[in-house]
XYZ file of C-alpha atoms in Angstrom:
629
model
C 0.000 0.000 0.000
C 1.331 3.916 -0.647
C 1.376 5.805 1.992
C 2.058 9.588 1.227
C 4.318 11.554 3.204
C 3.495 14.913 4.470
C 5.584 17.459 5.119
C 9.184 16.392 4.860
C 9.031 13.210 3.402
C 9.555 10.673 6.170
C 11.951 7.829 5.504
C 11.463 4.166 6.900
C 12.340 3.973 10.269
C 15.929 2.200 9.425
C 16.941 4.708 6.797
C 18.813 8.038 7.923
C 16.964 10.905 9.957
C 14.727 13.504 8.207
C 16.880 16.307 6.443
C 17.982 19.393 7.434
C 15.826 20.954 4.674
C 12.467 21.176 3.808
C 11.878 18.573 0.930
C 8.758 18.536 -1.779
C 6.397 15.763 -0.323
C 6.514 12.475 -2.044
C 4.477 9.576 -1.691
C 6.474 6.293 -2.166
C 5.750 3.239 0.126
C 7.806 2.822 3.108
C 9.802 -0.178 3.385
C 11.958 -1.850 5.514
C 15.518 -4.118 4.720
C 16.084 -7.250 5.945
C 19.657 -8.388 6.706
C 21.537 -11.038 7.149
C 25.329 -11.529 7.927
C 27.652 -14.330 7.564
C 30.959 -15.436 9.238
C 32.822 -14.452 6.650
C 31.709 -10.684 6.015
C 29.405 -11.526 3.381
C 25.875 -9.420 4.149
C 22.375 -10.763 2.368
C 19.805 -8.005 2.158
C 16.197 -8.108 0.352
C 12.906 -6.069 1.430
C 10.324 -6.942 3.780
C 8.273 -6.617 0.972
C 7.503 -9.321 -1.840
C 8.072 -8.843 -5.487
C 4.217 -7.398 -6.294
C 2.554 -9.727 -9.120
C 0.041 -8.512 -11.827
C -2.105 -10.107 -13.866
C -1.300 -8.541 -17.388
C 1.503 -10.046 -19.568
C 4.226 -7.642 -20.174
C 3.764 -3.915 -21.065
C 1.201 -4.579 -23.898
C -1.841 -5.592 -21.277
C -2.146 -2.486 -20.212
C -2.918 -0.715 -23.288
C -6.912 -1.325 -23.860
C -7.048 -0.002 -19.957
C -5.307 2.842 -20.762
C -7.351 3.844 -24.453
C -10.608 3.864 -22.914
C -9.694 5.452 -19.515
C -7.117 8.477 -21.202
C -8.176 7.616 -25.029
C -7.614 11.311 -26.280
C -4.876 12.220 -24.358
C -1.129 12.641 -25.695
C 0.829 8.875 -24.909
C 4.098 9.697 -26.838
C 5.204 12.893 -27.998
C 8.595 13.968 -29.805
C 9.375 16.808 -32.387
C 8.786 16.617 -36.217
C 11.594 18.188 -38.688
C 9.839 21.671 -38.127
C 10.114 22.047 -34.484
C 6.738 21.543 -33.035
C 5.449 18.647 -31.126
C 3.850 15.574 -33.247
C 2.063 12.971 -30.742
C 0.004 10.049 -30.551
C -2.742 9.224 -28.482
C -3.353 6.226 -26.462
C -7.047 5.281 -28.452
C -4.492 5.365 -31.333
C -1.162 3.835 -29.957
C -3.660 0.144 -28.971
C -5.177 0.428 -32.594
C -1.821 0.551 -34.314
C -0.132 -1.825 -31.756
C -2.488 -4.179 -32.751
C -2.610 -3.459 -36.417
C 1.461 -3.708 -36.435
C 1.388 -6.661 -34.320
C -1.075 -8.660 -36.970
C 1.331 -7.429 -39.618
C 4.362 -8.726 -37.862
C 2.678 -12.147 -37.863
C 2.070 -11.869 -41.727
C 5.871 -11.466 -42.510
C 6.552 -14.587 -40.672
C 7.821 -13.080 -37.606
C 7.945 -15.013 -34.481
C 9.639 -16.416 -31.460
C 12.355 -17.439 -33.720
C 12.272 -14.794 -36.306
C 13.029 -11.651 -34.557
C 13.419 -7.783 -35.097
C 15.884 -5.929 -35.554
C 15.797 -1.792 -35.008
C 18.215 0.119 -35.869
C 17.256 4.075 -35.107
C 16.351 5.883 -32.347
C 13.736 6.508 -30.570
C 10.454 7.479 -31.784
C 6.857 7.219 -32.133
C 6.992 4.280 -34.183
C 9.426 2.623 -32.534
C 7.028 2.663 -29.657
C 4.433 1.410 -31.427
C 6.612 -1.538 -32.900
C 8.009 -2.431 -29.693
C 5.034 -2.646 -28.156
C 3.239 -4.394 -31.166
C 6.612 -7.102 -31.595
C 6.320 -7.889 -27.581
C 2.127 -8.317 -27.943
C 2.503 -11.132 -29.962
C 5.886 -13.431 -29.221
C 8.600 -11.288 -31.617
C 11.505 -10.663 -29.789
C 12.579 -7.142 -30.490
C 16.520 -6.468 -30.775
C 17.230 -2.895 -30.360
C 20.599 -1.951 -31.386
C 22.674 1.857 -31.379
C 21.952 3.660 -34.426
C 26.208 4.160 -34.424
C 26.167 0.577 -35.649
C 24.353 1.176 -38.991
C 25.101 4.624 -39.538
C 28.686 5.703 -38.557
C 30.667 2.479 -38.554
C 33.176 1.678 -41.524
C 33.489 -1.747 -41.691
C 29.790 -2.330 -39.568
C 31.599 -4.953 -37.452
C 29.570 -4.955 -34.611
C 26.156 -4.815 -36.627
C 27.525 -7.969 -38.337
C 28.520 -9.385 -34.890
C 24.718 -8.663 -33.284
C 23.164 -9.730 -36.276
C 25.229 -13.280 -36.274
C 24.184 -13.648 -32.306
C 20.416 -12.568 -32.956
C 19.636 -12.941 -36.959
C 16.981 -10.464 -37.964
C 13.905 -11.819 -40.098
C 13.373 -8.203 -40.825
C 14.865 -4.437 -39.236
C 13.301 -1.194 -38.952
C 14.471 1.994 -39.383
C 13.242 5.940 -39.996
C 14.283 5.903 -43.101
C 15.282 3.026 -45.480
C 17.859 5.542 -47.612
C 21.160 3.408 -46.435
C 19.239 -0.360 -46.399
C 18.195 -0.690 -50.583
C 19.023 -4.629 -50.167
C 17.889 -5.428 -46.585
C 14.264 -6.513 -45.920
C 13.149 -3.610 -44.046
C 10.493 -1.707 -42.163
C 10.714 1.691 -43.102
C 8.879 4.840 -41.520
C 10.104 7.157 -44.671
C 11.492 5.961 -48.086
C 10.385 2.283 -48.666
C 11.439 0.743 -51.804
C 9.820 -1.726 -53.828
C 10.282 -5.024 -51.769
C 10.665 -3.165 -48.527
C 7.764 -2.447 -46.280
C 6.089 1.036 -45.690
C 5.690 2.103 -41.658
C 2.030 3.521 -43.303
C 1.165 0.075 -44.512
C 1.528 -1.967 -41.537
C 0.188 0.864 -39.205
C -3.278 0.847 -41.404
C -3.323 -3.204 -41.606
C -7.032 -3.778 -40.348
C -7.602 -5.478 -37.739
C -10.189 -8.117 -39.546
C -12.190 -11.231 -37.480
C -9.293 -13.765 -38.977
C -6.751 -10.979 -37.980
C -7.349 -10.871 -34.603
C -7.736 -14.212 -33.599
C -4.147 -15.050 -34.959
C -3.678 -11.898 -32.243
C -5.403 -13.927 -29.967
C -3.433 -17.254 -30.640
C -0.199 -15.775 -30.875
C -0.287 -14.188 -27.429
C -2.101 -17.109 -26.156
C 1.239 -19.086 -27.306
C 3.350 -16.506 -25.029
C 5.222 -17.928 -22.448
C 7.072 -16.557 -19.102
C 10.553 -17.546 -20.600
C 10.412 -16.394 -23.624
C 12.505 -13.748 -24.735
C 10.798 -10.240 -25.274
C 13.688 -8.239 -25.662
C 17.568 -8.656 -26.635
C 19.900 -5.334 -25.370
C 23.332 -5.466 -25.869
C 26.128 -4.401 -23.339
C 28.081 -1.348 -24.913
C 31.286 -3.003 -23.680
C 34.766 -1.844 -24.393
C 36.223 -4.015 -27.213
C 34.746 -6.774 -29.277
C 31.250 -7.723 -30.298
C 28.031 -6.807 -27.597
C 26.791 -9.244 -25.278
C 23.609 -9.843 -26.243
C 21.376 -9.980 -23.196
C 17.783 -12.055 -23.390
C 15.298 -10.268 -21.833
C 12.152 -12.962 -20.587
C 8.477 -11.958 -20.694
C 9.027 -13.219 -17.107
C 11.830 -10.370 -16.466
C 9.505 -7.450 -18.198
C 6.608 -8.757 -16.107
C 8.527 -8.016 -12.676
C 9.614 -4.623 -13.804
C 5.790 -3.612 -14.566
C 4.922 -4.746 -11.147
C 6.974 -3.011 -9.890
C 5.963 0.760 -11.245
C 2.948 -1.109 -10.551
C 3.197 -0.899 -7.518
C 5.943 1.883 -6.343
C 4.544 4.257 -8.272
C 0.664 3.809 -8.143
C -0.015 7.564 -6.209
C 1.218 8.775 -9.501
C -1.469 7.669 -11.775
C -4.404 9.599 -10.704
C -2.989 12.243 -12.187
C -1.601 11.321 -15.685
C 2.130 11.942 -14.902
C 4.727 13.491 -17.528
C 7.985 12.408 -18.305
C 10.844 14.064 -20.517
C 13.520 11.086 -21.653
C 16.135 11.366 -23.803
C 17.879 8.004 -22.610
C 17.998 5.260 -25.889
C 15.934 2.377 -26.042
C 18.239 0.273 -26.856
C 19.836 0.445 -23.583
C 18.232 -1.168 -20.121
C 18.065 2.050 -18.296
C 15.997 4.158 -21.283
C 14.113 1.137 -23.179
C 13.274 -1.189 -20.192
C 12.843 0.766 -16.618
C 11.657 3.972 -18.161
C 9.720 2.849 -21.163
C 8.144 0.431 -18.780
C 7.368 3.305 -16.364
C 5.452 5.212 -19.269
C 2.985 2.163 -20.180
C 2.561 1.287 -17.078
C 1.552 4.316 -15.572
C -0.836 5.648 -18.319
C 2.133 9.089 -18.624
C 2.470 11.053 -21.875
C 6.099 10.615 -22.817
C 7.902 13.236 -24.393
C 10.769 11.811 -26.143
C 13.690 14.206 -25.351
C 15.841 14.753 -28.734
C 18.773 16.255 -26.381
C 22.047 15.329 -25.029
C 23.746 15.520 -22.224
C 26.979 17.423 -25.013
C 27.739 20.717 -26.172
C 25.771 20.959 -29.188
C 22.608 19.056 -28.194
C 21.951 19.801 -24.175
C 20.022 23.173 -25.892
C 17.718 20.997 -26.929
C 17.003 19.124 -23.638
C 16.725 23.238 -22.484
C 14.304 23.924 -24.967
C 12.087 20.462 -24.011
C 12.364 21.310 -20.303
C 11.323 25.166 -21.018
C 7.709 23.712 -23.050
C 7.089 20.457 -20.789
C 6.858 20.476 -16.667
C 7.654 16.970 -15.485
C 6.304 14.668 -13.013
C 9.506 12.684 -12.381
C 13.053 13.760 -14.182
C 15.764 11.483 -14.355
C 18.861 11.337 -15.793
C 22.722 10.389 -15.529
C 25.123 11.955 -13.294
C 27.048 14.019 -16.535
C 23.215 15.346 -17.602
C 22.660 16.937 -14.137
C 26.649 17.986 -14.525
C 25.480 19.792 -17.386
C 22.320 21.461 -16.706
C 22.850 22.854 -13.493
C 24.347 25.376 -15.017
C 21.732 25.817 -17.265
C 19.230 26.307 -14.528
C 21.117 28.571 -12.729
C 21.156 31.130 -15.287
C 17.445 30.553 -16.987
C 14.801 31.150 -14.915
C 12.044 30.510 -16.848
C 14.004 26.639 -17.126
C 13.910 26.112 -13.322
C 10.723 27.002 -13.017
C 9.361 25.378 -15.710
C 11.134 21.900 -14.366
C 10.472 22.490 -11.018
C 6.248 23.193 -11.233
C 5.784 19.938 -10.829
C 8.387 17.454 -10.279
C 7.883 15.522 -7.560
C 11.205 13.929 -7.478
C 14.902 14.316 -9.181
C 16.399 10.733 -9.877
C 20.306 9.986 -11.384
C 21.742 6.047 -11.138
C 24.697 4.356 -11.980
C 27.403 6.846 -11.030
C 27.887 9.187 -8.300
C 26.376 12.683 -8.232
C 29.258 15.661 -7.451
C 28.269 17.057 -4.120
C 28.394 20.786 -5.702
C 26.484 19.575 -8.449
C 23.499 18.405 -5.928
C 24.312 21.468 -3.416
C 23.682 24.163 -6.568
C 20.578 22.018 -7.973
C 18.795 22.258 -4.630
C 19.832 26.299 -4.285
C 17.834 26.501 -7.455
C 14.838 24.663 -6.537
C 15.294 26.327 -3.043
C 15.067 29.826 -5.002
C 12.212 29.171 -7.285
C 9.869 26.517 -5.267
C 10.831 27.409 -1.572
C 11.726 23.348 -0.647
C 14.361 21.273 -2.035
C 13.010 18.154 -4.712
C 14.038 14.282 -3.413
C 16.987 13.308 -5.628
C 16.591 9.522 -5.759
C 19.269 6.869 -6.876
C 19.730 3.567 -7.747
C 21.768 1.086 -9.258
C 21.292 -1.796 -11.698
C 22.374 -2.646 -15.308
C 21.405 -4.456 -18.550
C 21.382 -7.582 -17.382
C 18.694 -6.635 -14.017
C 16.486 -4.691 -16.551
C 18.065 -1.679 -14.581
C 16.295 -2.780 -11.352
C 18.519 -3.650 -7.851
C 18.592 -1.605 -5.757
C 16.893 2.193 -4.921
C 16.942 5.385 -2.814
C 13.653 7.214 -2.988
C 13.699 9.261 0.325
C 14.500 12.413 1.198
C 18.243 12.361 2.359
C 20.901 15.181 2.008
C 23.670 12.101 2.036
C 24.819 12.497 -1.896
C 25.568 8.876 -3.590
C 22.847 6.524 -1.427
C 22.056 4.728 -3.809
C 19.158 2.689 -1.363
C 18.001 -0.441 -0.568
C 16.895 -3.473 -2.176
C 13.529 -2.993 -4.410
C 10.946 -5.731 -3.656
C 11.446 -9.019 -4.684
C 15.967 -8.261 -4.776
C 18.347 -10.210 -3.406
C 21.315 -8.631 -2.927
C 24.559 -9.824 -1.665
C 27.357 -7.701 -0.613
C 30.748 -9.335 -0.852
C 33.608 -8.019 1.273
C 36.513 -6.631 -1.286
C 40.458 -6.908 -0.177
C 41.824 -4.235 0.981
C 40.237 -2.686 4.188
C 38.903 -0.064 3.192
C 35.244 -1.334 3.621
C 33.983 -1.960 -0.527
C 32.016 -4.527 -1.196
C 31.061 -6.404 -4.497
C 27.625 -5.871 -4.779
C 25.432 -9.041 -6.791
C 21.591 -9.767 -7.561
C 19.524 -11.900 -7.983
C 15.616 -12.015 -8.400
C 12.679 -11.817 -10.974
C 14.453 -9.516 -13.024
C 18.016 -10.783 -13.420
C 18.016 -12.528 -16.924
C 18.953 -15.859 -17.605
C 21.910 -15.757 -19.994
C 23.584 -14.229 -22.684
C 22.698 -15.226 -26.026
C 24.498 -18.074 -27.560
C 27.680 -17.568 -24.679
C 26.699 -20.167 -22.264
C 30.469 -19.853 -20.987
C 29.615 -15.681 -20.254
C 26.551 -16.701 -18.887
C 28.138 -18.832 -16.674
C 31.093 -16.662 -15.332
C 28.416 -14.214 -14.790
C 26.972 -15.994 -11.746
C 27.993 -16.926 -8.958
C 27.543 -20.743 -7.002
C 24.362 -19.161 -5.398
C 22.402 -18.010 -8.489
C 23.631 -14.258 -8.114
C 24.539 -12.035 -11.036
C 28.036 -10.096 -10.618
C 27.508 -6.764 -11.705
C 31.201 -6.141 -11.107
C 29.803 -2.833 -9.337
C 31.937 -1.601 -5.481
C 29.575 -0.449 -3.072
C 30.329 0.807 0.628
C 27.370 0.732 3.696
C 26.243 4.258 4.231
C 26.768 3.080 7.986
C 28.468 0.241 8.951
C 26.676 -0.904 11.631
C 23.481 -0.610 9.964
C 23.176 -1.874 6.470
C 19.450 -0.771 6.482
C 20.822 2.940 6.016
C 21.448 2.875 2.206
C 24.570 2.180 -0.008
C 26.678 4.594 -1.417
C 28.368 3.509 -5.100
C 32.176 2.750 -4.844
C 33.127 2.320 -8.283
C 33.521 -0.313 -10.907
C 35.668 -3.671 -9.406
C 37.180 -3.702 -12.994
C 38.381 0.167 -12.976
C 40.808 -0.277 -9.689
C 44.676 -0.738 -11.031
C 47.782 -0.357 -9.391
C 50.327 1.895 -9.359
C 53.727 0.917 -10.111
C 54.298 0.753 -6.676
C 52.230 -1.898 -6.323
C 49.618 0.304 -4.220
C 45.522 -0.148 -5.402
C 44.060 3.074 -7.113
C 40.107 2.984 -6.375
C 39.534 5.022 -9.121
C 35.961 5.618 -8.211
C 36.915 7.191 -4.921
C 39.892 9.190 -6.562
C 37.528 10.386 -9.480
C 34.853 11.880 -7.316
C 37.266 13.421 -4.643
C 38.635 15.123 -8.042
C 35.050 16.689 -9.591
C 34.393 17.951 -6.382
C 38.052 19.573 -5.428
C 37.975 21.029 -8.807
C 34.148 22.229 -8.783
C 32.990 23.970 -11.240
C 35.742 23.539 -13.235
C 35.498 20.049 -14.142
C 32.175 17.751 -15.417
C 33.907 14.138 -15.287
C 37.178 12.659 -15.016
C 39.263 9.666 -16.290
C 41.798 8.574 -14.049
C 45.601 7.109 -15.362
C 48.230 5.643 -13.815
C 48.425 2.364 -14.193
C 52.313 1.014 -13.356
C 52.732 4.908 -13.167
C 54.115 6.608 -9.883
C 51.761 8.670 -9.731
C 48.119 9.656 -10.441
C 46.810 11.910 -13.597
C 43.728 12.691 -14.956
C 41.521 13.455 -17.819
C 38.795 15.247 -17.818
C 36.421 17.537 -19.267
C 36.064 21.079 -18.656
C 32.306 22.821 -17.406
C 32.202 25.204 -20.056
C 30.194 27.976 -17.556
C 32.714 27.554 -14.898
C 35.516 27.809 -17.023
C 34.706 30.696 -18.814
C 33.184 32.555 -15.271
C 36.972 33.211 -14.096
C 37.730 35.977 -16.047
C 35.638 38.083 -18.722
C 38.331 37.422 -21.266
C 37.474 33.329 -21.502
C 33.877 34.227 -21.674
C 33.758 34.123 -25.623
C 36.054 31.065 -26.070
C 35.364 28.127 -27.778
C 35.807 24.872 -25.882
C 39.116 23.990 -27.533
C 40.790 27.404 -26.827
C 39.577 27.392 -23.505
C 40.479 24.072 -22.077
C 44.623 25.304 -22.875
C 43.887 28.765 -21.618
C 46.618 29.839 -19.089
C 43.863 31.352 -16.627
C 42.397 28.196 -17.030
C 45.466 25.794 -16.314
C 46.579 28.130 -13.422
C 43.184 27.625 -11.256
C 43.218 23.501 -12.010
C 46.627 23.643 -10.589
C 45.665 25.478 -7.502
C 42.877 22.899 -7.347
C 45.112 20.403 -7.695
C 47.588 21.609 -4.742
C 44.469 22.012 -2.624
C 43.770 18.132 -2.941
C 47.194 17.538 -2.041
C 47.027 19.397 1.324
C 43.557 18.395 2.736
C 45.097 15.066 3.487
C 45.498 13.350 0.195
C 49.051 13.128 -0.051
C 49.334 9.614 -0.918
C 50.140 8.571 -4.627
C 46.740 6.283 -4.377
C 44.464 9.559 -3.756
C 46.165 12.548 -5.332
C 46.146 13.126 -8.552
C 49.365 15.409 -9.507
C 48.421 16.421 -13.518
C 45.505 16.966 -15.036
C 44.514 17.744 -18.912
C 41.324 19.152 -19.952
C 39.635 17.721 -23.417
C 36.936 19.661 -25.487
C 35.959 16.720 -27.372
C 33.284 15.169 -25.262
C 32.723 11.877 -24.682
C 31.703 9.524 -27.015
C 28.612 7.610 -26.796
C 29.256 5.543 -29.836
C 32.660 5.003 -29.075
C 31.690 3.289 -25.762
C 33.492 6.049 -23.841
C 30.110 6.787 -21.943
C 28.054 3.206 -20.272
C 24.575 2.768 -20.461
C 24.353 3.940 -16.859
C 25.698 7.184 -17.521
C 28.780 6.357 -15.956
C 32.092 7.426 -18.229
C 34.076 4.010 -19.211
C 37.598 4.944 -17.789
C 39.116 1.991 -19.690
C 37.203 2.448 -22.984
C 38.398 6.315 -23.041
C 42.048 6.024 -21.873
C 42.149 3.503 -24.586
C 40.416 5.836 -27.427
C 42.770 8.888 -25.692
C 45.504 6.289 -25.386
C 47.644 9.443 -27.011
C 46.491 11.598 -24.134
C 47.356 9.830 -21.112
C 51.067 9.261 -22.361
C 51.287 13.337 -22.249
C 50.248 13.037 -19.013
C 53.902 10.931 -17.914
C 56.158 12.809 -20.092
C 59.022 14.372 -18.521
C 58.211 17.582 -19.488
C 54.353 17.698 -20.379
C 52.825 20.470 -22.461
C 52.308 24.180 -21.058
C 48.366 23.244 -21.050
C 48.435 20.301 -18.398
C 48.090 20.973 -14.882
C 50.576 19.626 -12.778
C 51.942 20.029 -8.909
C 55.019 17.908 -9.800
């Protein structure tokens, strides 16, 4: 049962004491953590509550509820190539889901046969994913990079050979003459028009094959396949189960029921072909009857405007987004205040996952809601991945304690094992209705994925927000796989050292990569916040990213940064980082250098920048790295 939460919003009696500040109420139901501990360190925690169960099969069985209760009002929205909104309704989103769905089964699609899509997201693609997971088609979303940027298409060819498309969609069929293809604009003869299969009508014989088809549906079969944006090589392909899908409805179901009385609004601009944008939040948007504005921003120079521009029209009902979005924005909101207020009308929570939020960053977010609304706006947290249909574990009370990332959702298992070293990290790994079974056709991954007990390794760190209490939260610690050593032989935990870094150098820096490896020493790269840059001196204000990020003024106040790390007791090679170079090219998406959870891929970039980090150990680096030695 929900149980709203006047006033400050009250956390569960084993979670930390009310704020300091007064917080926007929010009404998520209280719950308490169970935990266990073992003689050997190892901790077991899960919720008091069990994994809620619903009737309806996957996101699709919602639908007819939704188009007669909210049949005229707005279901997905995104801009058309003029600018102005374009949007489907929910009366029409179940009568082309169901048209597109019959269609599907006329090609010869099937449990067997899936589909492939290879563009973004859109209003089609919404309809097709919903249509392809209505009747038994599992639906393989890949990143557009993969069709449209690649050279030699290696990875398409390596997620096509795991998961071999009977057909692929895209927006427009310009680059795919050959392929048999579902096109929204520019069909060819022998391809299929989006226009056609959206108007297929839904005759007596046409919708008992619907019937039959989804009749034939069963828990393990795969709904979904997402694909891990990993370093180097070819994608994981991860099988998402009807069964998996069906947990994460429940649970919006369920967490989030207060919200639906009201038809809530959501701004997105996270890809559906990640676990994070096209599972959890996708899933959010069906299930709670929301109009979904599909955000055609960025968190990069170039495209957050357009996020700006979204968030000026459209007042949200819950805003989330990766650590480097909020990075970005805040500055954003602090100088437009028709922005904040437009964000802030309504929200009734802030949410970020997967990395750790900069203190300053969170301190100058909640000035500006404290400025404009009079309160300060809940800033949940999480942490999950691909392979947990981004569910785990979550933080959705009011807590001035940056980085708790919560407790176990219902229906988790999560077991924290103790890391070497001291320093009190755990391994955190899950298990529960939404872990997935495998990865496709790597029965050798799938089984170096889990552990003897049946949990998934995310190869996440976490520490206890208090030690004595594991009830109080976690706080993110890193990835296991980042940590290296220096040539001393003394363990970097990169996450630590990364996060000490943004926030020593606030507002100067966004993100950081951390080098060093079999190094004596600690650098860094990292990218510069534009707005904080250019604020030190009216001369930098006009600068473009690449002049600024070697200005002199610019170097100078890093290295005073850098020699104020050193001196607040962080004089050991493992925590202080002694150069630092700023980059103007962001970081790459497509390139991997960025994860699905927002979080930047410190091996992925220091091997794309491999040129980079050797400037940082030369003898005598360049005038525009920082440097206290």
């Amino acid at each position: 049962m929900n149980k709203p939460l006047a006033g400050h919003p009250r956390a569960p009696a084993d979670h930390p004491a009310t704020p300091r500040y007064k917080y926007r109420p929010v009404c998520f139901p209280e719950r308490r953590t169970l935990v266990e501990r073992r003689p050997d360190g190892t901790l077991l925690l899960r919720s008091d509550a069990p994994a809620n169960k619903i009737p309806q099969q996957g996101l699709a069985g919602f639908l007819p509820d939704w188009a007669e209760r909210r049949g005229a009002s707005a279901a997905f929205c995104e801009r058309d190539a003029q600018g102005a909104w374009r949007t489907i309704t929910w009366t029409e989103l179940w009568r082309q889901v169901q048209s597109v769905a019959a269609a599907l089964l006329e090609l010869g699609l099937g449990q067997n046969r899936p589909l492939m899509l290879l563009s973004g997201n859109s209003i089609e693609q919404a309809v097709l994913l919903l249509a392809a997971e209505y009747v038994g088609v599992p639906a393989a979303a890949v990143s557009p990079a993969y069709s449209t940027i690649s050279r030699d298409f290696a990875r398409l060819k390596g997620v096509a050979e795991l998961v071999p498309p009977a057909a692929l969609f895209v927006q427009s069929a310009a680059s795919f003459e050959r392929a048999a293809v579902i096109a929204v604009d520019g069909a060819t003869a022998g391809q299929h028009a989006w226009s056609t299969l959206a108007a297929t009508a839904l005759t007596p014989a046409r919708l008992a094959a619907l019937d039959r088809a989804r009749a034939a549906i069963r828990p393990a079969d795969t709904v979904r396949v997402l694909f891990t944006s990993g370093s180097t090589g070819v994608p994981k392909g991860v099988a998402i189960a009807y069964s998996n899908l069906n947990a994460v409805t429940a649970y919006h179901a369920e967490n989030l029921a207060a919200l639906v009385e009201r038809q809530p609004v959501f701004l997105d601009w996270l890809p559906w072909h990640h676990g994070l944008g096209g599972v959890a939040n996708f899933a959010r948007a069906i299930v709670l009857g929301a109009t979904h504005y599909i955000d055609d921003g960025r968190p990069v120079p170039g495209l957050l405007q357009r996020t700006v521009r979204n968030l000026r029209e459209v007042s949200p009902t819950l805003f989330n987004s990766v650590p480097s979005a909020w990075s970005a924005l805040v500055t954003e909101l602090e100088r437009d205040p028709v922005l904040a207020r437009s964000l802030l009308a309504n929200v009734v929570s802030f949410g970020y996952g997967g990395a750790s939020l900069p203190r300053d960053v969170f301190l100058r977010i909640q000035r500006v809601a404290e400025q404009t609304v009079g309160e300060h706006i809940v800033f949940g947290s999480g942490l999950g991945s691909t392979e947990t249909t981004a569910m785990g574990v979550s933080c959705t009370w009011a807590t001035d304690d940056v980085g708790n990332i919560g407790v176990p959702m219902p229906g988790a298992e999560i077991k924290l094992v103790p890391l070497d070293g001291g320093d009190g990290r755990y391994e955190i790994r899950m298990r529960g209705p939404f872990v997935f079974s495998g990865y496709v056709k790597r029965p050798d991954l799938t089984a170096a994925a889990f552990d003897d007990e049946g949990y998934f390794c995310l190869g996440d760190a976490v520490r206890l927000v208090d030690p004595a209490d594991p009830a109080r939260g976690l706080v993110f610690a890193g990835r296991v796989v980042e940590d290296f050593k220096l040539a001393n032989g003394t363990w970097v935990r990169t996450g630590a050292v990364r996060l000490a870094l943004i926030d020593q150098c606030a507002p100067l820096i966004s993100d950081a990569v951390i080098c060093g490896h079999d190094h004596n020493y600690l650098a860094a790269l990292a990218w510069p916040n534009l707005a904080g840059c250019r604020a030190l001196a009216p001369e930098l204000a006009e600068l473009d990213a690449q002049a600024l990020v070697q200005h002199p003024l610019v170097v100078n106040a890093l290295c005073e940064c850098l020699r104020r790390q050193g001196s607040q007791g962080n004089e050991s090679a493992s925590l202080s980082v002694q150069r630092l170079m700023l980059m103007a090219e962001p970081p790459s998406i497509d390139a991997n250098e960025m994860a699905e959870k927002g979080y930047v891929n410190q091996a992925a970039t220091r091997a794309r920048r491999a040129h980079l980090v050797e400037q940082l150990f030369h003898a005598e680096p360049q005038a525009h790295v920082a440097r206290t030695r």
